Amino acid sequence: MENHFDKRLDPTKLVLGAKSVISLQYNYFPEKGNTTNSYKISKYAYGEDYHSIIKAKLYELLNFMQEQIGELNARVFTDSAPIMERAWAKKSGLGWLGKHSLLITKQKGSFFFLAEIIVDLPLNYDAEITTSHCGNCTKCVDACPTQAILPNNTVDGSKCISYLTIELKNELPSAFKNKLNNWIFGCDICQDVCPWNRFAIPHTEKKFNPHSNLHAFTKNDWQEITEDVFKKIFKKSAVKRTKFSGLKRNISFLKKC
Ligand code: B12
Ligand code: SF4
Ligand code: SF4
């Protein structure tokens, strides 16, 4: 997070002559969730990796813009560069930042990815939403099993199950015993309990649909998963980020709890 901090603050360091950040969102809320009593995978990772799917759509939009306007200096991003995606989305009027730090909209909740086109084109800008619609609610803060949600809409990344199960390269610290709530890749708890997600509508992106076996997996199936099965089920999935060894580490840790 400390790398490229100058770029994080200044989009002209990513795109020369940048004048606008176009913020976009892409729904990943699935029709069907994890099976109760089994291990859980975050909704965003059920199907194919979102990076390539969303990037293809961003290029489609950028090409359309260039057909209408002429050549532009622009780059497209989703979760792939030092950009403060939530801060830009808020500034673009897409929604507000919930106490769990994620962007929420009144119409759709929060189960969507953020993406941007940074372009050297001046535009008419939407107004920022400055009101939070969290009110006195603290459901996400109360439900987080590792107390990772801190005051002022921030998350202590090193305590977040998403970081522990995906990004952490070492052994899982014993302090998190009995706290991972059966999550083996990512965590959706703070979003599942958020009242605004009752407005979430299932996505229509076929590539986000899970492999037909994913929801049928019992705890036993997960504990016995082989590298071949892992490669089949998660062939194009974001779950590959944790690698077979990482997923096995998470499963063994939960088995011991
Ligand atoms: C690092 C990271 C994580 C870390 C840390 C999370 C955290 N809350 O900080 C970990 C691994 C824990 C994580 C987990 C998850 N993540 Co994540 N993550 C990121 C990532 C790559 C960077 C975030 C970042 O830069 N933080 C640093 C701070 C400084 O910047 P910021 O987040 O933009 O916003 C703050 C600052 O900008 C500040 N601010 C405003 N103005 C200014 C001005 C100045 C000068 C400064 C210094 C600061 C500042 O206010 C903002 C709010 O606090 C982003 C993608 C991206 N490039 O933004 C995805 C992203 C935030 N993650 C996302 C998702 C989906 C998740 C998970 C839900 C995945 C999962 N199911 O497991 C969980 C949710 C956990 C949670 N409650 O946050 C989505 C969120 C979509 C949404 N609706 O908001 C993003 C945007 C990826 C994407 N493109 O869709 N994530
Ligand atoms: S994703 Fe899970 S561990 Fe991370 S802040 Fe939300 S509830 Fe807590
Ligand atoms: S659960 Fe409540 S406090 Fe947390 S983000 Fe949703 S509305 Fe805001």
mmCIF file of C-alpha atoms and ligand atoms in Angstrom:
data_model
loop_
_atom_site.group_PDB
_atom_site.id
_atom_site.type_symbol
_atom_site.label_atom_id
_atom_site.label_comp_id
_atom_site.label_asym_id
_atom_site.label_seq_id
_atom_site.Cartn_x
_atom_site.Cartn_y
_atom_site.Cartn_z
ATOM 1 C CA MET A 1 0.000 0.000 0.000
ATOM 2 C CA GLU A 2 2.947 2.294 0.572
ATOM 3 C CA ASN A 3 4.252 1.792 -2.977
ATOM 4 C CA HIS A 4 3.431 4.417 -5.637
ATOM 5 C CA PHE A 5 1.719 6.707 -3.113
ATOM 6 C CA ASP A 6 2.286 9.715 -5.422
ATOM 7 C CA LYS A 7 0.365 7.946 -8.219
ATOM 8 C CA ARG A 8 -2.397 7.019 -5.790
ATOM 9 C CA LEU A 9 -2.987 10.703 -5.083
ATOM 10 C CA ASP A 10 -2.497 12.081 -8.599
ATOM 11 C CA PRO A 11 -4.096 10.457 -11.695
ATOM 12 C CA THR A 12 -2.002 12.618 -14.045
ATOM 13 C CA LYS A 13 0.925 10.436 -12.931
ATOM 14 C CA LEU A 14 -0.940 7.447 -14.454
ATOM 15 C CA VAL A 15 -2.303 9.169 -17.581
ATOM 16 C CA LEU A 16 -0.478 12.152 -18.998
ATOM 17 C CA GLY A 17 -2.798 15.162 -19.326
ATOM 18 C CA ALA A 18 -5.638 13.425 -17.428
ATOM 19 C CA LYS A 19 -8.685 15.656 -16.987
ATOM 20 C CA SER A 20 -11.379 13.220 -15.833
ATOM 21 C CA VAL A 21 -11.925 10.033 -13.877
ATOM 22 C CA ILE A 22 -14.991 8.116 -15.040
ATOM 23 C CA SER A 23 -16.093 5.828 -12.186
ATOM 24 C CA LEU A 24 -18.080 2.716 -12.940
ATOM 25 C CA GLN A 25 -19.537 -0.180 -11.003
ATOM 26 C CA TYR A 26 -20.186 -3.804 -12.046
ATOM 27 C CA ASN A 27 -22.609 -6.025 -10.128
ATOM 28 C CA TYR A 28 -21.440 -9.449 -8.857
ATOM 29 C CA PHE A 29 -24.318 -10.281 -6.504
ATOM 30 C CA PRO A 30 -25.131 -13.971 -7.192
ATOM 31 C CA GLU A 31 -28.535 -15.643 -7.395
ATOM 32 C CA LYS A 32 -27.453 -18.350 -4.920
ATOM 33 C CA GLY A 33 -25.008 -18.076 -2.010
ATOM 34 C CA ASN A 34 -22.728 -20.519 -0.158
ATOM 35 C CA THR A 35 -24.146 -23.775 1.204
ATOM 36 C CA THR A 36 -24.841 -23.607 4.938
ATOM 37 C CA ASN A 37 -22.566 -25.854 7.046
ATOM 38 C CA SER A 38 -19.792 -25.910 4.452
ATOM 39 C CA TYR A 39 -16.735 -23.710 4.000
ATOM 40 C CA LYS A 40 -17.368 -20.373 2.327
ATOM 41 C CA ILE A 41 -15.956 -18.478 -0.642
ATOM 42 C CA SER A 42 -16.625 -14.803 -1.170
ATOM 43 C CA LYS A 43 -19.344 -14.037 -3.720
ATOM 44 C CA TYR A 44 -16.982 -12.028 -5.915
ATOM 45 C CA ALA A 45 -14.912 -15.134 -6.612
ATOM 46 C CA TYR A 46 -17.593 -17.681 -7.597
ATOM 47 C CA GLY A 47 -17.006 -17.440 -11.333
ATOM 48 C CA GLU A 48 -14.269 -16.274 -13.677
ATOM 49 C CA ASP A 49 -11.759 -13.629 -12.568
ATOM 50 C CA TYR A 50 -13.394 -10.194 -12.778
ATOM 51 C CA HIS A 51 -10.243 -8.355 -13.887
ATOM 52 C CA SER A 52 -10.303 -9.640 -17.466
ATOM 53 C CA ILE A 53 -14.113 -9.553 -17.804
ATOM 54 C CA ILE A 54 -14.409 -5.954 -16.634
ATOM 55 C CA LYS A 55 -11.344 -4.752 -18.539
ATOM 56 C CA ALA A 56 -12.857 -6.060 -21.811
ATOM 57 C CA LYS A 57 -16.015 -4.049 -21.081
ATOM 58 C CA LEU A 58 -14.022 -0.936 -20.230
ATOM 59 C CA TYR A 59 -12.156 -1.160 -23.547
ATOM 60 C CA GLU A 60 -15.500 -1.547 -25.336
ATOM 61 C CA LEU A 61 -16.726 1.664 -23.712
ATOM 62 C CA LEU A 62 -13.464 3.488 -24.423
ATOM 63 C CA ASN A 63 -13.577 2.398 -28.086
ATOM 64 C CA PHE A 64 -17.158 3.670 -28.340
ATOM 65 C CA MET A 65 -16.075 7.020 -26.858
ATOM 66 C CA GLN A 66 -13.208 7.257 -29.367
ATOM 67 C CA GLU A 67 -15.543 6.472 -32.276
ATOM 68 C CA GLN A 68 -17.746 9.393 -31.183
ATOM 69 C CA ILE A 69 -15.074 11.879 -30.134
ATOM 70 C CA GLY A 70 -11.796 10.949 -31.793
ATOM 71 C CA GLU A 71 -8.548 9.756 -30.293
ATOM 72 C CA LEU A 72 -8.164 10.053 -26.530
ATOM 73 C CA ASN A 73 -5.287 9.499 -24.163
ATOM 74 C CA ALA A 74 -6.823 7.123 -21.640
ATOM 75 C CA ARG A 75 -6.284 4.033 -19.513
ATOM 76 C CA VAL A 76 -8.751 1.631 -17.950
ATOM 77 C CA PHE A 77 -8.467 0.179 -14.441
ATOM 78 C CA THR A 78 -10.178 -2.205 -12.081
ATOM 79 C CA ASP A 79 -8.491 -3.152 -8.846
ATOM 80 C CA SER A 80 -5.208 -3.205 -10.721
ATOM 81 C CA ALA A 81 -3.400 0.059 -10.039
ATOM 82 C CA PRO A 82 -2.605 2.555 -7.289
ATOM 83 C CA ILE A 83 -5.918 4.400 -7.576
ATOM 84 C CA MET A 84 -8.174 5.320 -4.671
ATOM 85 C CA GLU A 85 -11.150 3.687 -6.327
ATOM 86 C CA ARG A 86 -13.631 4.198 -3.498
ATOM 87 C CA ALA A 87 -12.681 7.842 -2.990
ATOM 88 C CA TRP A 88 -13.136 8.523 -6.733
ATOM 89 C CA ALA A 89 -16.438 6.624 -6.853
ATOM 90 C CA LYS A 90 -17.703 8.716 -3.938
ATOM 91 C CA LYS A 91 -16.498 11.921 -5.603
ATOM 92 C CA SER A 92 -18.233 10.823 -8.829
ATOM 93 C CA GLY A 93 -21.589 10.683 -7.028
ATOM 94 C CA LEU A 94 -21.963 6.887 -7.242
ATOM 95 C CA GLY A 95 -22.644 6.400 -3.526
ATOM 96 C CA TRP A 96 -21.313 6.824 0.006
ATOM 97 C CA LEU A 97 -18.666 4.945 2.003
ATOM 98 C CA GLY A 98 -20.259 2.675 4.605
ATOM 99 C CA LYS A 99 -18.832 2.098 8.062
ATOM 100 C CA HIS A 100 -17.202 -1.062 6.608
ATOM 101 C CA SER A 101 -15.344 1.302 4.212
ATOM 102 C CA LEU A 102 -16.986 -0.018 1.025
ATOM 103 C CA LEU A 103 -19.013 2.041 -1.441
ATOM 104 C CA ILE A 104 -22.790 1.594 -1.114
ATOM 105 C CA THR A 105 -25.623 2.839 -3.287
ATOM 106 C CA LYS A 106 -29.241 3.159 -2.156
ATOM 107 C CA GLN A 107 -30.419 1.358 -5.299
ATOM 108 C CA LYS A 108 -28.041 -1.650 -5.349
ATOM 109 C CA GLY A 109 -26.246 -2.052 -2.022
ATOM 110 C CA SER A 110 -22.505 -2.794 -2.207
ATOM 111 C CA PHE A 111 -21.920 -6.103 -4.021
ATOM 112 C CA PHE A 112 -20.244 -4.563 -7.066
ATOM 113 C CA PHE A 113 -16.704 -3.988 -8.298
ATOM 114 C CA LEU A 114 -15.400 -0.512 -9.000
ATOM 115 C CA ALA A 115 -13.625 0.427 -12.217
ATOM 116 C CA GLU A 116 -12.324 3.604 -13.839
ATOM 117 C CA ILE A 117 -11.425 5.191 -17.132
ATOM 118 C CA ILE A 118 -8.898 7.980 -16.657
ATOM 119 C CA VAL A 119 -8.966 10.212 -19.704
ATOM 120 C CA ASP A 120 -7.567 13.506 -21.021
ATOM 121 C CA LEU A 121 -11.083 14.755 -21.771
ATOM 122 C CA PRO A 122 -12.863 17.436 -19.719
ATOM 123 C CA LEU A 123 -16.437 16.373 -18.896
ATOM 124 C CA ASN A 124 -19.505 17.672 -17.056
ATOM 125 C CA TYR A 125 -19.017 16.224 -13.594
ATOM 126 C CA ASP A 126 -21.655 14.648 -11.357
ATOM 127 C CA ALA A 127 -21.961 16.035 -7.846
ATOM 128 C CA GLU A 128 -20.408 14.137 -4.944
ATOM 129 C CA ILE A 129 -22.790 12.459 -2.481
ATOM 130 C CA THR A 130 -21.809 13.979 0.835
ATOM 131 C CA THR A 131 -24.480 12.331 3.010
ATOM 132 C CA SER A 132 -23.960 8.909 4.600
ATOM 133 C CA HIS A 133 -27.065 6.754 4.786
ATOM 134 C CA CYS A 134 -25.646 4.503 7.516
ATOM 135 C CA GLY A 135 -27.278 6.554 10.276
ATOM 136 C CA ASN A 136 -27.035 4.890 13.699
ATOM 137 C CA CYS A 137 -26.639 1.410 12.184
ATOM 138 C CA THR A 138 -23.559 -0.540 13.341
ATOM 139 C CA LYS A 139 -24.496 -3.991 12.008
ATOM 140 C CA CYS A 140 -21.265 -4.445 10.021
ATOM 141 C CA VAL A 141 -19.059 -3.296 12.924
ATOM 142 C CA ASP A 142 -20.857 -5.625 15.354
ATOM 143 C CA ALA A 143 -20.846 -8.631 13.004
ATOM 144 C CA CYS A 144 -17.156 -8.545 12.017
ATOM 145 C CA PRO A 145 -15.695 -11.591 13.820
ATOM 146 C CA THR A 146 -12.167 -10.145 14.018
ATOM 147 C CA GLN A 147 -13.113 -6.569 15.032
ATOM 148 C CA ALA A 148 -11.379 -5.336 11.877
ATOM 149 C CA ILE A 149 -13.726 -2.388 11.326
ATOM 150 C CA LEU A 150 -12.350 0.696 13.045
ATOM 151 C CA PRO A 151 -13.992 4.070 13.687
ATOM 152 C CA ASN A 152 -14.062 6.562 10.765
ATOM 153 C CA ASN A 153 -15.049 4.080 8.035
ATOM 154 C CA THR A 154 -11.695 2.306 7.962
ATOM 155 C CA VAL A 155 -10.671 -1.327 8.109
ATOM 156 C CA ASP A 156 -7.544 -2.713 9.763
ATOM 157 C CA GLY A 157 -6.434 -4.786 6.788
ATOM 158 C CA SER A 158 -4.211 -7.055 8.887
ATOM 159 C CA LYS A 159 -7.262 -8.225 10.885
ATOM 160 C CA CYS A 160 -9.611 -8.636 7.906
ATOM 161 C CA ILE A 161 -10.457 -12.251 6.940
ATOM 162 C CA SER A 162 -10.154 -11.222 3.306
ATOM 163 C CA TYR A 163 -6.492 -10.295 3.845
ATOM 164 C CA LEU A 164 -5.807 -13.318 6.058
ATOM 165 C CA THR A 165 -7.262 -15.877 3.648
ATOM 166 C CA ILE A 166 -6.072 -14.321 0.356
ATOM 167 C CA GLU A 167 -3.094 -12.013 0.762
ATOM 168 C CA LEU A 168 -1.208 -13.330 3.808
ATOM 169 C CA LYS A 169 1.655 -15.541 2.686
ATOM 170 C CA ASN A 170 2.669 -16.996 6.077
ATOM 171 C CA GLU A 171 0.831 -19.240 8.532
ATOM 172 C CA LEU A 172 -2.460 -17.868 9.862
ATOM 173 C CA PRO A 173 -1.857 -16.377 13.339
ATOM 174 C CA SER A 174 -3.353 -18.456 16.165
ATOM 175 C CA ALA A 175 -5.088 -15.289 17.463
ATOM 176 C CA PHE A 176 -7.654 -15.870 14.691
ATOM 177 C CA LYS A 177 -8.586 -19.373 15.865
ATOM 178 C CA ASN A 178 -12.389 -19.744 15.920
ATOM 179 C CA LYS A 179 -12.757 -16.342 14.259
ATOM 180 C CA LEU A 180 -12.722 -17.147 10.549
ATOM 181 C CA ASN A 181 -16.359 -18.323 10.566
ATOM 182 C CA ASN A 182 -15.682 -21.004 7.908
ATOM 183 C CA TRP A 183 -14.385 -18.523 5.284
ATOM 184 C CA ILE A 184 -11.652 -20.071 3.125
ATOM 185 C CA PHE A 185 -11.380 -17.302 0.514
ATOM 186 C CA GLY A 186 -12.400 -13.709 1.278
ATOM 187 C CA CYS A 187 -15.274 -12.715 3.552
ATOM 188 C CA ASP A 188 -18.708 -11.192 2.936
ATOM 189 C CA ILE A 189 -19.984 -10.851 6.504
ATOM 190 C CA CYS A 190 -19.975 -7.045 6.754
ATOM 191 C CA GLN A 191 -21.867 -6.826 3.446
ATOM 192 C CA ASP A 192 -24.247 -9.724 4.121
ATOM 193 C CA VAL A 193 -25.538 -8.012 7.268
ATOM 194 C CA CYS A 194 -25.869 -4.559 5.670
ATOM 195 C CA PRO A 195 -29.535 -3.559 5.331
ATOM 196 C CA TRP A 196 -28.828 -1.805 2.011
ATOM 197 C CA ASN A 197 -27.942 -5.144 0.419
ATOM 198 C CA ARG A 198 -31.579 -6.220 0.581
ATOM 199 C CA PHE A 199 -31.803 -4.117 -2.596
ATOM 200 C CA ALA A 200 -29.076 -6.145 -4.344
ATOM 201 C CA ILE A 201 -30.305 -7.695 -7.582
ATOM 202 C CA PRO A 202 -28.614 -10.829 -9.038
ATOM 203 C CA HIS A 203 -26.090 -10.109 -11.765
ATOM 204 C CA THR A 204 -26.611 -11.222 -15.364
ATOM 205 C CA GLU A 205 -22.932 -11.881 -16.120
ATOM 206 C CA LYS A 206 -22.790 -15.548 -17.186
ATOM 207 C CA LYS A 207 -19.024 -15.639 -16.612
ATOM 208 C CA PHE A 208 -19.592 -14.890 -12.899
ATOM 209 C CA ASN A 209 -21.665 -18.061 -12.450
ATOM 210 C CA PRO A 210 -19.908 -20.716 -10.332
ATOM 211 C CA HIS A 211 -18.607 -24.066 -11.558
ATOM 212 C CA SER A 212 -21.506 -26.528 -11.219
ATOM 213 C CA ASN A 213 -19.753 -28.401 -8.350
ATOM 214 C CA LEU A 214 -18.823 -25.377 -6.224
ATOM 215 C CA HIS A 215 -21.962 -25.118 -4.094
ATOM 216 C CA ALA A 216 -22.237 -28.907 -3.757
ATOM 217 C CA PHE A 217 -18.895 -29.146 -1.923
ATOM 218 C CA THR A 218 -19.179 -30.364 1.674
ATOM 219 C CA LYS A 219 -16.541 -29.650 4.321
ATOM 220 C CA ASN A 220 -15.258 -33.135 3.718
ATOM 221 C CA ASP A 221 -14.933 -32.492 -0.039
ATOM 222 C CA TRP A 222 -12.962 -29.304 0.678
ATOM 223 C CA GLN A 223 -10.674 -31.124 3.112
ATOM 224 C CA GLU A 224 -9.923 -33.776 0.491
ATOM 225 C CA ILE A 225 -9.595 -31.468 -2.519
ATOM 226 C CA THR A 226 -6.705 -32.387 -4.806
ATOM 227 C CA GLU A 227 -4.671 -29.994 -6.928
ATOM 228 C CA ASP A 228 -6.305 -31.428 -10.095
ATOM 229 C CA VAL A 229 -9.823 -30.715 -8.815
ATOM 230 C CA PHE A 230 -8.701 -27.246 -7.643
ATOM 231 C CA LYS A 231 -7.389 -26.504 -11.141
ATOM 232 C CA LYS A 232 -10.649 -27.670 -12.762
ATOM 233 C CA ILE A 233 -13.031 -25.780 -10.474
ATOM 234 C CA PHE A 234 -11.015 -22.592 -10.296
ATOM 235 C CA LYS A 235 -9.613 -22.701 -13.845
ATOM 236 C CA LYS A 236 -10.240 -19.015 -14.614
ATOM 237 C CA SER A 237 -11.122 -17.935 -11.086
ATOM 238 C CA ALA A 238 -9.724 -15.201 -8.818
ATOM 239 C CA VAL A 239 -9.339 -17.956 -6.188
ATOM 240 C CA LYS A 240 -6.120 -18.917 -7.987
ATOM 241 C CA ARG A 241 -4.592 -15.832 -6.290
ATOM 242 C CA THR A 242 -4.269 -17.804 -3.055
ATOM 243 C CA LYS A 243 -2.937 -20.859 -4.940
ATOM 244 C CA PHE A 244 -3.749 -24.461 -4.028
ATOM 245 C CA SER A 245 -1.337 -24.290 -1.086
ATOM 246 C CA GLY A 246 -3.031 -21.176 0.315
ATOM 247 C CA LEU A 247 -6.509 -22.690 0.100
ATOM 248 C CA LYS A 248 -5.242 -25.895 1.758
ATOM 249 C CA ARG A 249 -3.624 -23.804 4.523
ATOM 250 C CA ASN A 250 -6.958 -22.040 5.180
ATOM 251 C CA ILE A 251 -8.896 -25.324 5.206
ATOM 252 C CA SER A 252 -6.404 -26.990 7.590
ATOM 253 C CA PHE A 253 -6.546 -23.973 9.918
ATOM 254 C CA LEU A 254 -10.344 -24.191 10.078
ATOM 255 C CA LYS A 255 -10.260 -27.950 10.559
ATOM 256 C CA LYS A 256 -8.051 -27.455 13.639
ATOM 257 C CA CYS A 257 -10.340 -24.746 15.120
HETATM 258 C C1 B12 B 1 -6.094 -3.021 -0.206
HETATM 259 C C2 B12 B 1 -7.500 -3.461 -0.506
HETATM 260 C C3 B12 B 1 -8.098 -4.343 0.397
HETATM 261 C C4 B12 B 1 -7.466 -4.700 1.736
HETATM 262 C C5 B12 B 1 -7.714 -3.541 2.721
HETATM 263 C C6 B12 B 1 -9.174 -3.058 2.708
HETATM 264 C C7 B12 B 1 -9.442 -1.665 3.231
HETATM 265 N N1 B12 B 1 -10.689 -1.455 3.656
HETATM 266 O O1 B12 B 1 -8.599 -0.773 3.191
HETATM 267 C C8 B12 B 1 -8.214 -6.053 2.074
HETATM 268 C C9 B12 B 1 -7.405 -7.209 1.526
HETATM 269 C C10 B12 B 1 -8.477 -6.297 3.555
HETATM 270 C C11 B12 B 1 -9.480 -5.892 1.238
HETATM 271 C C12 B12 B 1 -10.660 -6.562 1.497
HETATM 272 C C13 B12 B 1 -11.816 -6.441 0.722
HETATM 273 N N2 B12 B 1 -11.941 -5.798 -0.453
HETATM 274 CO CO1 B12 B 1 -10.563 -4.666 -1.197
HETATM 275 N N3 B12 B 1 -9.361 -3.461 -2.013
HETATM 276 C C14 B12 B 1 -8.180 -3.015 -1.672
HETATM 277 C C15 B12 B 1 -7.676 -2.052 -2.754
HETATM 278 C C16 B12 B 1 -6.728 -2.843 -3.671
HETATM 279 C C17 B12 B 1 -6.956 -0.803 -2.251
HETATM 280 C C18 B12 B 1 -7.694 -0.002 -1.169
HETATM 281 C C19 B12 B 1 -6.906 1.243 -0.842
HETATM 282 O O2 B12 B 1 -6.274 1.860 -1.669
HETATM 283 N N4 B12 B 1 -6.911 1.639 0.412
HETATM 284 C C20 B12 B 1 -6.123 2.791 0.803
HETATM 285 C C21 B12 B 1 -6.946 4.040 1.019
HETATM 286 C C22 B12 B 1 -5.946 5.167 1.388
HETATM 287 O O3 B12 B 1 -7.644 4.520 -0.152
HETATM 288 P P1 B12 B 1 -9.227 4.296 -0.549
HETATM 289 O O4 B12 B 1 -9.558 2.904 -0.138
HETATM 290 O O5 B12 B 1 -9.455 4.628 -1.965
HETATM 291 O O6 B12 B 1 -10.198 5.318 0.168
HETATM 292 C C23 B12 B 1 -9.984 6.021 1.337
HETATM 293 C C24 B12 B 1 -9.008 7.125 1.102
HETATM 294 O O7 B12 B 1 -9.100 7.481 -0.243
HETATM 295 C C25 B12 B 1 -9.515 8.247 2.023
HETATM 296 N N5 B12 B 1 -9.305 9.532 1.342
HETATM 297 C C26 B12 B 1 -10.198 10.284 0.720
HETATM 298 N N6 B12 B 1 -9.640 11.367 0.245
HETATM 299 C C27 B12 B 1 -8.329 11.300 0.592
HETATM 300 C C28 B12 B 1 -7.291 12.169 0.336
HETATM 301 C C29 B12 B 1 -6.005 11.837 0.800
HETATM 302 C C30 B12 B 1 -4.890 12.786 0.547
HETATM 303 C C31 B12 B 1 -5.774 10.609 1.481
HETATM 304 C C32 B12 B 1 -4.385 10.197 1.943
HETATM 305 C C33 B12 B 1 -6.843 9.751 1.711
HETATM 306 C C34 B12 B 1 -8.104 10.119 1.258
HETATM 307 O O8 B12 B 1 -10.905 7.987 2.266
HETATM 308 C C35 B12 B 1 -11.273 6.750 1.724
HETATM 309 C C36 B12 B 1 -12.114 5.963 2.688
HETATM 310 O O9 B12 B 1 -11.436 5.556 3.840
HETATM 311 C C37 B12 B 1 -9.012 -1.652 -3.476
HETATM 312 C C38 B12 B 1 -8.843 -1.299 -4.945
HETATM 313 C C39 B12 B 1 -8.331 0.126 -5.107
HETATM 314 N N7 B12 B 1 -7.313 0.308 -5.891
HETATM 315 O O10 B12 B 1 -8.891 1.050 -4.515
HETATM 316 C C40 B12 B 1 -9.907 -2.904 -3.245
HETATM 317 C C41 B12 B 1 -11.400 -2.686 -3.023
HETATM 318 C C42 B12 B 1 -11.601 -1.587 -2.006
HETATM 319 N N8 B12 B 1 -11.798 -3.956 -2.407
HETATM 320 C C43 B12 B 1 -12.975 -4.360 -2.758
HETATM 321 C C44 B12 B 1 -13.610 -5.522 -2.231
HETATM 322 C C45 B12 B 1 -14.835 -6.032 -2.982
HETATM 323 C C46 B12 B 1 -13.122 -6.136 -1.060
HETATM 324 C C47 B12 B 1 -13.818 -7.254 -0.249
HETATM 325 C C48 B12 B 1 -15.333 -7.123 -0.155
HETATM 326 C C49 B12 B 1 -13.421 -8.632 -0.859
HETATM 327 C C50 B12 B 1 -13.948 -9.843 -0.101
HETATM 328 N N9 B12 B 1 -15.219 -10.172 -0.199
HETATM 329 O O11 B12 B 1 -13.211 -10.504 0.578
HETATM 330 C C51 B12 B 1 -13.122 -7.090 1.142
HETATM 331 C C52 B12 B 1 -13.908 -6.111 2.016
HETATM 332 C C53 B12 B 1 -13.267 -5.744 3.315
HETATM 333 C C54 B12 B 1 -13.684 -4.355 3.788
HETATM 334 N N10 B12 B 1 -14.707 -4.264 4.628
HETATM 335 O O12 B12 B 1 -13.073 -3.390 3.340
HETATM 336 C C55 B12 B 1 -13.630 -3.420 -3.756
HETATM 337 C C56 B12 B 1 -14.715 -2.581 -3.069
HETATM 338 C C57 B12 B 1 -15.967 -2.314 -3.907
HETATM 339 C C58 B12 B 1 -16.923 -1.390 -3.152
HETATM 340 N N11 B12 B 1 -18.218 -1.626 -3.290
HETATM 341 O O13 B12 B 1 -16.525 -0.486 -2.469
HETATM 342 C C59 B12 B 1 -12.366 -2.582 -4.259
HETATM 343 C C60 B12 B 1 -12.668 -1.128 -4.619
HETATM 344 C C61 B12 B 1 -11.825 -3.342 -5.493
HETATM 345 C C62 B12 B 1 -12.667 -3.105 -6.748
HETATM 346 N N12 B12 B 1 -12.096 -2.533 -7.780
HETATM 347 O O14 B12 B 1 -13.837 -3.413 -6.814
HETATM 348 N N13 B12 B 1 -9.311 -4.988 0.229
HETATM 349 S S1 SF4 B 2 -14.695 -8.637 5.224
HETATM 350 FE FE1 SF4 B 2 -15.124 -9.874 7.084
HETATM 351 S S2 SF4 B 2 -13.280 -9.678 8.364
HETATM 352 FE FE2 SF4 B 2 -13.158 -8.068 6.775
HETATM 353 S S3 SF4 B 2 -14.063 -6.259 7.736
HETATM 354 FE FE3 SF4 B 2 -15.756 -7.316 6.686
HETATM 355 S S4 SF4 B 2 -16.635 -8.693 8.234
HETATM 356 FE FE4 SF4 B 2 -14.640 -8.036 8.993
HETATM 357 S S1 SF4 B 3 -24.224 -2.384 7.961
HETATM 358 FE FE1 SF4 B 3 -25.069 -0.420 8.629
HETATM 359 S S2 SF4 B 3 -23.287 0.777 9.286
HETATM 360 FE FE2 SF4 B 3 -22.523 -0.938 8.072
HETATM 361 S S3 SF4 B 3 -22.343 -0.099 6.010
HETATM 362 FE FE3 SF4 B 3 -24.373 -1.048 6.153
HETATM 363 S S4 SF4 B 3 -25.764 0.624 6.759
HETATM 364 FE FE4 SF4 B 3 -23.670 1.330 7.150
#
